[in-house]
Short mmCIF file of C-alpha atoms and ligand atoms in Angstrom, two decimals:
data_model
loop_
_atom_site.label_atom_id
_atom_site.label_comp_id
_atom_site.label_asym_id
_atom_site.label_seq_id
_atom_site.Cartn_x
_atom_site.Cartn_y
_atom_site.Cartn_z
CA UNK X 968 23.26 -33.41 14.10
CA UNK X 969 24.22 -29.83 14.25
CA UNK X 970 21.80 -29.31 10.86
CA UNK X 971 19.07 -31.23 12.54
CA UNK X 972 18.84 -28.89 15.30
CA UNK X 973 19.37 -25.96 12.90
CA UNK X 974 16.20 -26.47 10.77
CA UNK X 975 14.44 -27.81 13.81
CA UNK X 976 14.87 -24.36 15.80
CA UNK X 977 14.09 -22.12 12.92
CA UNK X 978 10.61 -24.32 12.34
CA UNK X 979 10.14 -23.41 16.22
CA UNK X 980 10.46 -20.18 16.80
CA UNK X 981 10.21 -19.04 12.54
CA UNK X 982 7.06 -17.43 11.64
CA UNK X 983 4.32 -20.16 10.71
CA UNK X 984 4.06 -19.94 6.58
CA UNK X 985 0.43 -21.20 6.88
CA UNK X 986 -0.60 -18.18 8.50
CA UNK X 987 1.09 -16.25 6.11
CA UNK X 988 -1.85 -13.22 4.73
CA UNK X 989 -0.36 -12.00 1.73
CA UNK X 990 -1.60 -13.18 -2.06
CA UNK X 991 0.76 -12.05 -4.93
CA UNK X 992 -1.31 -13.36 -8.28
CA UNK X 993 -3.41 -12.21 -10.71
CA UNK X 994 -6.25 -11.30 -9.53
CA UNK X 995 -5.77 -12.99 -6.23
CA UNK X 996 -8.39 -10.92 -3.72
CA UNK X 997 -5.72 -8.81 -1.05
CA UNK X 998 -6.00 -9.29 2.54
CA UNK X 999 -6.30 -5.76 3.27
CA UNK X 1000 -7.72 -3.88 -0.48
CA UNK X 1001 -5.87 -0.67 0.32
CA UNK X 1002 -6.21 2.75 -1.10
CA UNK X 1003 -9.20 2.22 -3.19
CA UNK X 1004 -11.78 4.06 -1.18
CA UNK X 1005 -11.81 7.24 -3.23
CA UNK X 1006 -12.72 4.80 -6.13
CA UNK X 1007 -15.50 2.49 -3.55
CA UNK X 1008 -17.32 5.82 -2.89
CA UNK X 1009 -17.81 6.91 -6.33
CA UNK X 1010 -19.34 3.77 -7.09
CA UNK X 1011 -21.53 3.93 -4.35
CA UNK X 1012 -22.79 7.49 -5.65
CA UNK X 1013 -23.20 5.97 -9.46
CA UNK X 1014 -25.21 2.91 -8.23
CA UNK X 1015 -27.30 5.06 -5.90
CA UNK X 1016 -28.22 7.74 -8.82
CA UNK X 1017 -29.20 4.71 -11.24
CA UNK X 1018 -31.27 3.17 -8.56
CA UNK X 1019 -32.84 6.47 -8.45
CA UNK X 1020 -33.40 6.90 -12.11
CA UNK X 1021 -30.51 9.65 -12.20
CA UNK X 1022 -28.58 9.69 -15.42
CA UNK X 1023 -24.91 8.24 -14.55
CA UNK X 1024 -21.82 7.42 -16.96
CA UNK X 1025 -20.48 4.03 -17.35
CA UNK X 1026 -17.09 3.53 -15.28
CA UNK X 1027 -13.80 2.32 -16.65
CA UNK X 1028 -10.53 1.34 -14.85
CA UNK X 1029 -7.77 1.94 -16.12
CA UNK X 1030 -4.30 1.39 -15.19
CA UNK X 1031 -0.44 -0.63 -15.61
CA UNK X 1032 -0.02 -4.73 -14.76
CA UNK X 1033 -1.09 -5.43 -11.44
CA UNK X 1034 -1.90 -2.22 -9.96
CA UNK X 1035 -4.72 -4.06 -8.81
CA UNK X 1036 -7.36 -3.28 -11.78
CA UNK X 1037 -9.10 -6.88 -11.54
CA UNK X 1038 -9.34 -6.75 -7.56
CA UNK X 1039 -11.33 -3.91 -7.56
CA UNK X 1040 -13.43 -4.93 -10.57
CA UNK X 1041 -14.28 -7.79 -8.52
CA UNK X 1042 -14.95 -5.47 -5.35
CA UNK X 1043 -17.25 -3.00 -7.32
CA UNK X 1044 -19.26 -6.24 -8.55
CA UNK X 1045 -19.42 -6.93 -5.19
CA UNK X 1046 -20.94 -3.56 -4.08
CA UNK X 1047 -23.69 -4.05 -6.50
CA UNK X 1048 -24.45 -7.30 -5.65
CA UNK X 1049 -25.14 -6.47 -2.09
CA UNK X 1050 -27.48 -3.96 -3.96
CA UNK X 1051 -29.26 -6.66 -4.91
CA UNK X 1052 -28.30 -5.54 -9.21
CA UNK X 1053 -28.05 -8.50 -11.34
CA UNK X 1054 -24.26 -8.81 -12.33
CA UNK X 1055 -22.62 -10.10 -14.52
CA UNK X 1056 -18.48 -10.42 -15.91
CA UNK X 1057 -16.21 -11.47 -18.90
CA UNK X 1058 -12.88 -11.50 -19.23
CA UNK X 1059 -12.34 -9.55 -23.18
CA UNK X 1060 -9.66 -11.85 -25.43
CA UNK X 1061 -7.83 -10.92 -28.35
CA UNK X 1062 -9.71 -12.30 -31.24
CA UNK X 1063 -12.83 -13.02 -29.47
CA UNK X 1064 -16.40 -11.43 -30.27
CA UNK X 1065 -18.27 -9.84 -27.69
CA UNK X 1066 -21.15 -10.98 -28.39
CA UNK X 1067 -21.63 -14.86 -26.35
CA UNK X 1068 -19.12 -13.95 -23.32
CA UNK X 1069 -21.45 -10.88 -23.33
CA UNK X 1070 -24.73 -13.23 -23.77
CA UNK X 1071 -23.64 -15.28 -20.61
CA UNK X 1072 -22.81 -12.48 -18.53
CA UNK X 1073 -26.05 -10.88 -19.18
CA UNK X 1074 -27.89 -13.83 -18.42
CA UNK X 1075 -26.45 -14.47 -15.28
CA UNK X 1076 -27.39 -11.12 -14.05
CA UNK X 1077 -30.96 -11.59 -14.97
CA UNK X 1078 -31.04 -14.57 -13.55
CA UNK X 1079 -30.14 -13.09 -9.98
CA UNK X 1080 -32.86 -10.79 -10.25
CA UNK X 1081 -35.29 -12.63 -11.83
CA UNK X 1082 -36.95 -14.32 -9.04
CA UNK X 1083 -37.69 -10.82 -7.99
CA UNK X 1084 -39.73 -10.03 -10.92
CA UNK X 1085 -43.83 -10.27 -10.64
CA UNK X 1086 -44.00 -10.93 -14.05
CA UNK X 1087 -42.11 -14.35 -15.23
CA UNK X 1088 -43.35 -14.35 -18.69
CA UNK X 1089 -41.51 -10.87 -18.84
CA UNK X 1090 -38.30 -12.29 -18.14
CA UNK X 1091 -38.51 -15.50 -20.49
CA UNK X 1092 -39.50 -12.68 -23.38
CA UNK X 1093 -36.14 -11.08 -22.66
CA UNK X 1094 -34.70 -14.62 -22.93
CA UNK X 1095 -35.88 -15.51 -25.57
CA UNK X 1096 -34.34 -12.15 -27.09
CA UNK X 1097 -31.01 -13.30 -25.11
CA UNK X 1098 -30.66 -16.34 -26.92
CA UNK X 1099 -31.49 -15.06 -30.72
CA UNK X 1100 -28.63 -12.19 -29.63
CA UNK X 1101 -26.19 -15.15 -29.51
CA UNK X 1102 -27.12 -17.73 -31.93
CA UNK X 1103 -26.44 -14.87 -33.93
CA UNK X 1104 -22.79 -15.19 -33.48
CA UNK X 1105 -20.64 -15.64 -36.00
CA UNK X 1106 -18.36 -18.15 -34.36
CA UNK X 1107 -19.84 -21.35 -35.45
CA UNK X 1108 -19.06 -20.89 -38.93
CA UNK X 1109 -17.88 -23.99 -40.42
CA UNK X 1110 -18.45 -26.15 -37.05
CA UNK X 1111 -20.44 -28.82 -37.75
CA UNK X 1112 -22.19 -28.47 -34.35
CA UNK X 1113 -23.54 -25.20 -33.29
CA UNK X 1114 -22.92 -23.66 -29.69
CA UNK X 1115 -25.74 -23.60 -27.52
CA UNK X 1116 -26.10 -20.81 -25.00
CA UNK X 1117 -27.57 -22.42 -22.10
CA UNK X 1118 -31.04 -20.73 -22.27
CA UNK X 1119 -33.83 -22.80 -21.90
CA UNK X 1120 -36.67 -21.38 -23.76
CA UNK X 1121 -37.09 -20.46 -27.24
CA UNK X 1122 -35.23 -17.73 -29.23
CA UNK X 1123 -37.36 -14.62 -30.02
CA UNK X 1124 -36.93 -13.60 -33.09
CA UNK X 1125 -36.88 -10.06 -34.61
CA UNK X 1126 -34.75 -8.09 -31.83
CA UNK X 1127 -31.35 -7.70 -31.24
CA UNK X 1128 -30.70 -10.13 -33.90
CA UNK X 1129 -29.91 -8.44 -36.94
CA UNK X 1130 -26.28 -9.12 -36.48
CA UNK X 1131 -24.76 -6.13 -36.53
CA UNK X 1132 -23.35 -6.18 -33.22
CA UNK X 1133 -24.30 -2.66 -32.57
CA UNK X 1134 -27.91 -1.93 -33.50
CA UNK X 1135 -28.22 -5.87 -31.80
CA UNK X 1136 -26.53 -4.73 -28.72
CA UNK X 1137 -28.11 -1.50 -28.43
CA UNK X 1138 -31.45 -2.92 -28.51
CA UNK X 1139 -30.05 -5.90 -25.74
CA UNK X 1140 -29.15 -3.61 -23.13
CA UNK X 1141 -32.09 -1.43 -23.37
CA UNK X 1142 -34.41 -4.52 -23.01
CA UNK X 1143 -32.08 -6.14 -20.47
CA UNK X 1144 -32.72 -2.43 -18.40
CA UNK X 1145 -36.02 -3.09 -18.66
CA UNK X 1146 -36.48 -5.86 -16.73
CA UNK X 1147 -33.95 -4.67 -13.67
CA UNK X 1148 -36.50 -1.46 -13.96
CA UNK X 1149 -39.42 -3.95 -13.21
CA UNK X 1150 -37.84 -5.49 -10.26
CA UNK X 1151 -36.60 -1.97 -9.14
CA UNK X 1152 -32.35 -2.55 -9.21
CA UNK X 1153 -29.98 -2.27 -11.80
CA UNK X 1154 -27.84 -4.71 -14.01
CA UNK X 1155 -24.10 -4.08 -13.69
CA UNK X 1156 -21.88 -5.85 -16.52
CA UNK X 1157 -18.16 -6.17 -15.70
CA UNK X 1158 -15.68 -6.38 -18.99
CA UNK X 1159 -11.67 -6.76 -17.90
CA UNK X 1160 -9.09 -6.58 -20.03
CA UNK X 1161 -11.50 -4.27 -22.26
CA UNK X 1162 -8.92 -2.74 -24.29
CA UNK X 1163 -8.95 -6.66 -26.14
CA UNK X 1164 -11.89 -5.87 -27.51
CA UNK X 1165 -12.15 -5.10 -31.03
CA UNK X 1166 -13.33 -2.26 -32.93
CA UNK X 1167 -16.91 -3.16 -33.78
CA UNK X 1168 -17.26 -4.32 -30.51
CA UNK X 1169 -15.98 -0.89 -28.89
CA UNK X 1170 -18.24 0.97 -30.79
CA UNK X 1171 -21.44 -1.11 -29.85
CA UNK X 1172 -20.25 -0.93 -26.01
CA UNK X 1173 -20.02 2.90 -26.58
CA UNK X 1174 -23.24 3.43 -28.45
CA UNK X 1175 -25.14 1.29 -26.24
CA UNK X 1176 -23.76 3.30 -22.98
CA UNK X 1177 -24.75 6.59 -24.95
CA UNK X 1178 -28.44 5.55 -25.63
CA UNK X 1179 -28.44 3.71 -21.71
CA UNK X 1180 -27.36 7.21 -20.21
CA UNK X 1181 -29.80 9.25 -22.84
CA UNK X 1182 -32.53 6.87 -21.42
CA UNK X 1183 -31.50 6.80 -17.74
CA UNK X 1184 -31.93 2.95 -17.96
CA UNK X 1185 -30.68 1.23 -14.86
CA UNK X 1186 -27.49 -0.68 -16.71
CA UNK X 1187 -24.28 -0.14 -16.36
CA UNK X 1188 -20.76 -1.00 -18.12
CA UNK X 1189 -17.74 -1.24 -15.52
CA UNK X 1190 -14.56 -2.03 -17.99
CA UNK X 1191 -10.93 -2.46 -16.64
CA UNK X 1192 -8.10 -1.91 -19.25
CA UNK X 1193 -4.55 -0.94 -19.56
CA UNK X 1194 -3.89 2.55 -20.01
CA UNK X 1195 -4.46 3.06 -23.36
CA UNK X 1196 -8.21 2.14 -23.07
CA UNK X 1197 -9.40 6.01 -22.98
CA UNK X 1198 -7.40 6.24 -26.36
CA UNK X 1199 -9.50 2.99 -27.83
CA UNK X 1200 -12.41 4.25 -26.46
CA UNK X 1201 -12.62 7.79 -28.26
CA UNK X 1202 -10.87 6.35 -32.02
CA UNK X 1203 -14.05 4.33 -31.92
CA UNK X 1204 -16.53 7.12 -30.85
CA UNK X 1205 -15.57 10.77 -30.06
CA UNK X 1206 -17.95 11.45 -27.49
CA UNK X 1207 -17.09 8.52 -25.44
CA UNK X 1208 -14.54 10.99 -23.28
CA UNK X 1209 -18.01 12.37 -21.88
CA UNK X 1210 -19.48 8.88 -21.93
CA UNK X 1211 -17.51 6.90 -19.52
CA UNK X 1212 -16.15 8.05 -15.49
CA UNK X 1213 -12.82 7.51 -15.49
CA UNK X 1214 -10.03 5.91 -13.07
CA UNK X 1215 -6.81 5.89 -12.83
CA UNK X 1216 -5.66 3.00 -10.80
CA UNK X 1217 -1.85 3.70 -9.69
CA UNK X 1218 0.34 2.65 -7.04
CA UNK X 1219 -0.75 2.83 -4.07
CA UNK X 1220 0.90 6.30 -1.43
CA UNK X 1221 2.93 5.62 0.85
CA UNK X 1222 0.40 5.54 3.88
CA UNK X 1223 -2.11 3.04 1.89
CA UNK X 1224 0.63 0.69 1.28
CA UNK X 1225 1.85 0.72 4.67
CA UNK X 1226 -1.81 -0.26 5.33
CA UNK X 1227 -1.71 -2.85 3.20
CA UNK X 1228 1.03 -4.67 5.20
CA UNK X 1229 -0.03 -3.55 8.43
CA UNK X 1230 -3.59 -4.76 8.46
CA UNK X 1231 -3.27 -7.97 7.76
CA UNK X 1232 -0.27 -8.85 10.07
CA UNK X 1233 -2.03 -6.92 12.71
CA UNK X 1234 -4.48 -9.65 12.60
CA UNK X 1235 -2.21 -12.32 13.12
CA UNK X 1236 -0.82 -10.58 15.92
CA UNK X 1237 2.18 -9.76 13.85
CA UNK X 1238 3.84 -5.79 13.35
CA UNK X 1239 6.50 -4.46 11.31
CA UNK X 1240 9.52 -1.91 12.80
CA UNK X 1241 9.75 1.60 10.70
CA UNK X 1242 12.75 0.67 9.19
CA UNK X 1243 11.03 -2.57 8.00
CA UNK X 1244 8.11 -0.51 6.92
CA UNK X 1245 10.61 1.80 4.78
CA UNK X 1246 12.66 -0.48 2.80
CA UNK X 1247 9.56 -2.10 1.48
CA UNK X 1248 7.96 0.80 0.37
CA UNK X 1249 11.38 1.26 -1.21
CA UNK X 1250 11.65 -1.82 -2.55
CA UNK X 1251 7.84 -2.32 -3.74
CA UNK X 1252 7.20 0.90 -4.42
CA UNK X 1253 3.90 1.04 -3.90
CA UNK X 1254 2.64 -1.26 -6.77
CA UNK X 1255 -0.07 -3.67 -5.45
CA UNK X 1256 1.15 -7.06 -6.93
CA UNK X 1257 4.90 -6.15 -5.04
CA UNK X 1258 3.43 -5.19 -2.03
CA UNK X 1259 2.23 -8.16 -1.98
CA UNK X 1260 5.36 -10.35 -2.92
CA UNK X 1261 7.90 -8.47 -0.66
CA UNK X 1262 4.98 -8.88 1.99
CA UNK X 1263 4.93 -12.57 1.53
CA UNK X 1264 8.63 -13.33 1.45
CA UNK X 1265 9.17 -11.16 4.00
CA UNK X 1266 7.22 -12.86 6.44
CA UNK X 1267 8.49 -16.22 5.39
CA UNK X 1268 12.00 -15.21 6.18
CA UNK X 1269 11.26 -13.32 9.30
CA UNK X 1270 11.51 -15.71 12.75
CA UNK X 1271 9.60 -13.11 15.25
CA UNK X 1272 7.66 -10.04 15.88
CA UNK X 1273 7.82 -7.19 14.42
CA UNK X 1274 9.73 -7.97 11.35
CA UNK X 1275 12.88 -5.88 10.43
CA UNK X 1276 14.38 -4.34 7.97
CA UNK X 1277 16.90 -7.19 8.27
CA UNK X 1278 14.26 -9.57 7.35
CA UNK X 1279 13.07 -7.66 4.50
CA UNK X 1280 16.38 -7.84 2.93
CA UNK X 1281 16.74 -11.66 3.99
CA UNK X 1282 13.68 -12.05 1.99
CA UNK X 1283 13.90 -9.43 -1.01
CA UNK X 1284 15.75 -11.98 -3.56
CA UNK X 1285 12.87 -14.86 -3.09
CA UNK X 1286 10.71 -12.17 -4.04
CA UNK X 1287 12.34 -10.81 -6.97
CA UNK X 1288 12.63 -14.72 -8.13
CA UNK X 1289 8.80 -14.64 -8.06
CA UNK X 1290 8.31 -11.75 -9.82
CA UNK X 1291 11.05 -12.49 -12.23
CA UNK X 1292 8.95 -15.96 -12.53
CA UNK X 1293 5.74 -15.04 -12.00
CA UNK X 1294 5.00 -11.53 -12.94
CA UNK X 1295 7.84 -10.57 -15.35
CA UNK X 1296 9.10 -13.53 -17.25
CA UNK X 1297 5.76 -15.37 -17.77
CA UNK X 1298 4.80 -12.23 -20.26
CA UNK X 1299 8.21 -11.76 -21.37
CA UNK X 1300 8.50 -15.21 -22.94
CA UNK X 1301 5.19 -14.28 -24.79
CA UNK X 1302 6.82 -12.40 -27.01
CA UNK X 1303 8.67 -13.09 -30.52
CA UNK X 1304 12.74 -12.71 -30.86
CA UNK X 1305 12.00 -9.46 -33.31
CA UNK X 1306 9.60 -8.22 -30.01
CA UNK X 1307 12.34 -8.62 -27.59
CA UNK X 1308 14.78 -7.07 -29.08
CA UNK X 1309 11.96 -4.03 -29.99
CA UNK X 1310 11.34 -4.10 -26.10
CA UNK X 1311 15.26 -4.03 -25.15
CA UNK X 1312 15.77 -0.95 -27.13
CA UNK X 1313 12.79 0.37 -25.57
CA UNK X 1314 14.33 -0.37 -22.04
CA UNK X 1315 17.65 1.17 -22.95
CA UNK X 1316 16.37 4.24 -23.49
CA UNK X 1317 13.62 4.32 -20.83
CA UNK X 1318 15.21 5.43 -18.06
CA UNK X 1319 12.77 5.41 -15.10
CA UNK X 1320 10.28 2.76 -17.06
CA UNK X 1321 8.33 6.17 -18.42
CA UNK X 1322 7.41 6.41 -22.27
CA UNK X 1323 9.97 6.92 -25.20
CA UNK X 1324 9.07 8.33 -28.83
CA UNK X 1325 8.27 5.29 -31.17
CA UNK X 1326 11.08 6.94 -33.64
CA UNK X 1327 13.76 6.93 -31.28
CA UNK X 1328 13.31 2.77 -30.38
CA UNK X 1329 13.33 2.51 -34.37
CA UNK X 1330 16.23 5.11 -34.23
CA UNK X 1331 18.49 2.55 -31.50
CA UNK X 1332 17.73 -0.90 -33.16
CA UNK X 1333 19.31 1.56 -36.56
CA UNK X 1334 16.01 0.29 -38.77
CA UNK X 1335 13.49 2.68 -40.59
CA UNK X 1336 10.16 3.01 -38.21
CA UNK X 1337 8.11 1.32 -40.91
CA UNK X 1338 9.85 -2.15 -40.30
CA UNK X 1339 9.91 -2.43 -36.66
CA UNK X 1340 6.31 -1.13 -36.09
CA UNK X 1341 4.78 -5.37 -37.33
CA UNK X 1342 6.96 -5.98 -33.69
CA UNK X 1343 5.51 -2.62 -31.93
CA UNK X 1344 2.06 -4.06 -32.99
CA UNK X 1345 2.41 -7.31 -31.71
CA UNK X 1346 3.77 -6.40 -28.47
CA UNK X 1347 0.24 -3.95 -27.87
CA UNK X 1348 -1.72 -6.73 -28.96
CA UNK X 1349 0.02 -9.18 -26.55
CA UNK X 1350 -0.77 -6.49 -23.65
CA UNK X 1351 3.30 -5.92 -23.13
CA UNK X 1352 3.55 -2.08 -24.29
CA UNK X 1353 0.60 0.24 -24.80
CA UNK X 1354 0.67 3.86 -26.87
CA UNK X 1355 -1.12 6.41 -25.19
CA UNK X 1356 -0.20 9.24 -27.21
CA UNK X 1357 0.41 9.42 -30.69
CA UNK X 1358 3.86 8.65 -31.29
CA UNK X 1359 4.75 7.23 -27.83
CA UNK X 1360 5.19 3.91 -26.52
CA UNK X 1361 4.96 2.52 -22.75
CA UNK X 1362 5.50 -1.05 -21.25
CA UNK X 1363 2.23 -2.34 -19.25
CA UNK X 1364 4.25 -3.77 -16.77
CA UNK X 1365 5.61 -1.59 -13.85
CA UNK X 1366 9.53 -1.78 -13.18
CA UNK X 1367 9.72 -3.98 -16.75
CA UNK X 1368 12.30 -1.79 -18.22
CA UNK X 1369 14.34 -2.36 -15.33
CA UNK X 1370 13.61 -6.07 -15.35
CA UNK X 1371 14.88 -6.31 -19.21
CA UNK X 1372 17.90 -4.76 -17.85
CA UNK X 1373 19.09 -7.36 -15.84
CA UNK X 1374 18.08 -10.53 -18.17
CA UNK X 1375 20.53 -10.69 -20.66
N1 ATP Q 1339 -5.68 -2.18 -3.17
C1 ATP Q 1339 -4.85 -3.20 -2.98
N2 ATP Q 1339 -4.20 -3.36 -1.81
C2 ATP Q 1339 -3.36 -4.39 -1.63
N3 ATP Q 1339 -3.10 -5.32 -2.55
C3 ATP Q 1339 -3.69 -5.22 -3.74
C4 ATP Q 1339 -4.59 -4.16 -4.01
N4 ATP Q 1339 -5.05 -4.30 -5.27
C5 ATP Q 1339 -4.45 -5.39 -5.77
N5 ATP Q 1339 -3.64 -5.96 -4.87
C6 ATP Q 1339 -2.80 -7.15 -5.11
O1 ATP Q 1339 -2.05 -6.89 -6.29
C7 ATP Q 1339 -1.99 -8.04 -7.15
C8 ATP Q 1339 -2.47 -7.68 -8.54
O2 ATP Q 1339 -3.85 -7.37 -8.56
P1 ATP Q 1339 -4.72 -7.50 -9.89
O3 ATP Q 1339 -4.53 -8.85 -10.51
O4 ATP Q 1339 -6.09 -7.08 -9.58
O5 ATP Q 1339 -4.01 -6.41 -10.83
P2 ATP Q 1339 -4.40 -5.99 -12.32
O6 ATP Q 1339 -4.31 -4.52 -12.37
O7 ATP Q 1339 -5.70 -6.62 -12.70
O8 ATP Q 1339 -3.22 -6.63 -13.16
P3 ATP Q 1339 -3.23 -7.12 -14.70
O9 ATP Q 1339 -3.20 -5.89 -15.55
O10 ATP Q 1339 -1.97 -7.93 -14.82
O11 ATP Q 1339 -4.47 -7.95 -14.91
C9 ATP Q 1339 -2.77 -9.13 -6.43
O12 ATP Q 1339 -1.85 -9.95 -5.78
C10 ATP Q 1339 -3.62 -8.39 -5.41
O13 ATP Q 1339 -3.83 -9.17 -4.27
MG1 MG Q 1340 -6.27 -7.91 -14.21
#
């Protein structure tokens, strides 16, 4: 009886879970995108200039796990969209070619701006391009059926179909420009997780965005990659330092991620004490996917407004269960036993989660850098650690070294 009336008061006066705002997941768009206007502006500015014909630099994101890197992709495509560009987005994999995710992306773009353009049999030319660009792929081989790319009119033959993906892409993007330039827009193309791509299809991406910019065609590369993406960037072409804009995406201040709380509670008539406000900047430190976890179990455990610090700490350890679930252990169980252990000598000696020298991880597991760097390797190409420095190693994923700590 006495339980009855327990659970039946705190579904009363608790605070309704269905009107909870806050969206911990990859990817998942925020309530409230805070911080990020530094980062909206410049955008603005780039896709003004290359309406205008002004020469402008690709833009790449770069930053850790779930600093918020796809959100803001997402955002910037939205910015151009309400341009009226043609847009377009993949998702890079390990072990994947560029060349159809690119093919798809490219023809959804020209597809939104296609209707706009007085000349139709302009557009099916560049199609037909399109689709000899992809049949060119190399996928296929050995399939019995070939892949078709969606595109219904027949392959041109004789551009951007040599197969060498970087004379073919070069000679894509500049026709692709050519059309947006007709209908008086650009053509934004999104790539996330660009630092999966692999070498040959770096260097097209960069030699493509070198003769774009030389020709002030409207087309633009956005990319979002972990931080070692600059590094990837310039092994494949030295000049791409010059070649892209650059932006770090970090954690957000203290101010922003107070914001990021605030905002969308204040719509649903709900506010947070100081002292609420301080231990989960404290506890989230100011990384976007925690924000958003502490946020959410917060509010589940809190029963009124404003939520404490009391109900912060009532809610902290469903939080850390998600991320232990969610954001930590899901990529953790990725990797191999040799790869653990690589990444629990890298924890040991990484105090505050910052880089350690690739010689002293070989140094604590008492083996010879040679043999533990097949382990090192796997864990970059997995996306769990990233080297950006010579000689140094990171993890990707904030507070991970601190995680590995705990899980024994
Ligand atoms: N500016 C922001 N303000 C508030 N919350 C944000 C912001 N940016 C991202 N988030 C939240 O952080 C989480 C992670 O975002 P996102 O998936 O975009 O990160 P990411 O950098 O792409 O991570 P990964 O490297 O794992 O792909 C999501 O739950 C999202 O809602
Ligand atoms: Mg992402």
């Amino acid at each position: 009886m006495v339980r009855y009336f327990a659970a039946d008061t705190l579904r009363c006066s608790g605070m309704d879970p269905v009107r909870n705002p806050y969206a911990p997941g990859a990817g998942q768009r925020p309530p409230e995108l805070a911080g990020r206007d530094k980062q909206l502006d410049a955008f603005d500015i780039v896709l003004e200039r290359v309406a205008r014909g002004r020469p402008e630099r690709s833009v790449m994101l770069t930053g850790l796990r779930g600093v918020g890197k796809t959100v803001l992709l997402n955002q910037l495509r939205s910015a151009a969209r309400q341009r009226g560009w043609g847009t377009g987005k993949l998702e890079a994999r390990p072990d994947q070619e560029l060349r159809r995710p690119l093919a798809s992306a490219l023809h959804m773009a020209v597809r939104a701006i296609a209707v706009a353009h007085r000349h139709p049999e302009m557009v099916d030319d560049f199609l037909g391009i399109l689709k000899a660009f992809a049949l060119r792929s190399t996928a296929d081989k050995g399939m019995r059926e070939r892949w078709q790319p969606g595109i219904d009119v027949p392959a041109v033959t004789g551009r951007a179909d040599s197969g060498d993906i970087e004379i073919d892409l070069v000679e894509l993007l500049l026709e692709a420009a050519e059309v947006a330039r007709a209908v008086g827009v650009g053509i934004a193309i999104f790539i996330d997780e660009m630092q999966d791509l692999g070498p040959a299809d770096i260097s097209a991406i960069c030699a493509a965005c070198h003769e774009l910019s030389q020709e002030a065609a409207p087309l633009i590369v956005v990319g979002a990659g972990l931080p070692h993406l600059p590094a990837v960037l310039s092994a494949s072409k030295s000049y791409s330092e010059r070649l892209f804009g650059y932006h770090r995406i970090d954690r957000l201040d203290r101010s922003a991620a107070d914001h990021a709380l605030i905002a969308p509670a204040g719509r649903e008539e709900v506010k947070f004490t100081d002292a609420a406000l301080d231990t989960l900047y404290q506890k989230a430190d100011g990384y976007p996917y925690f924000v958003q976890a502490y946020g959410k179990a917060t509010w589940d455990a809190a029963t009124d407004s404003p939520i404490t610090a009391e109900d912060v700490e009532v809610g902290a350890p469903a939080a850390e269960e998600e991320l232990a679930v969610g954001f930590f252990g899901s990529r953790y169980e990725r990797a191999t036993p040799a790869e653990r252990e690589y990444m629990r000598a890298m924890a040991d000696l990484a105090g505050d989660d910052g880089p350690v020298a690739t010689s002293a991880v070989a140094n604590e597991l008492g083996r010879k850098p040679a043999s533990v760097s097949p382990a090192r390797d796997g864990l970059i190409k997995k996306g769990l650690i990233y080297s950006a420095e010579r000689g140094t190693i990171g993890f990707t994923v904030p507070h991970f070294g601190r995680y590995l700590r705990g899980v024994q």
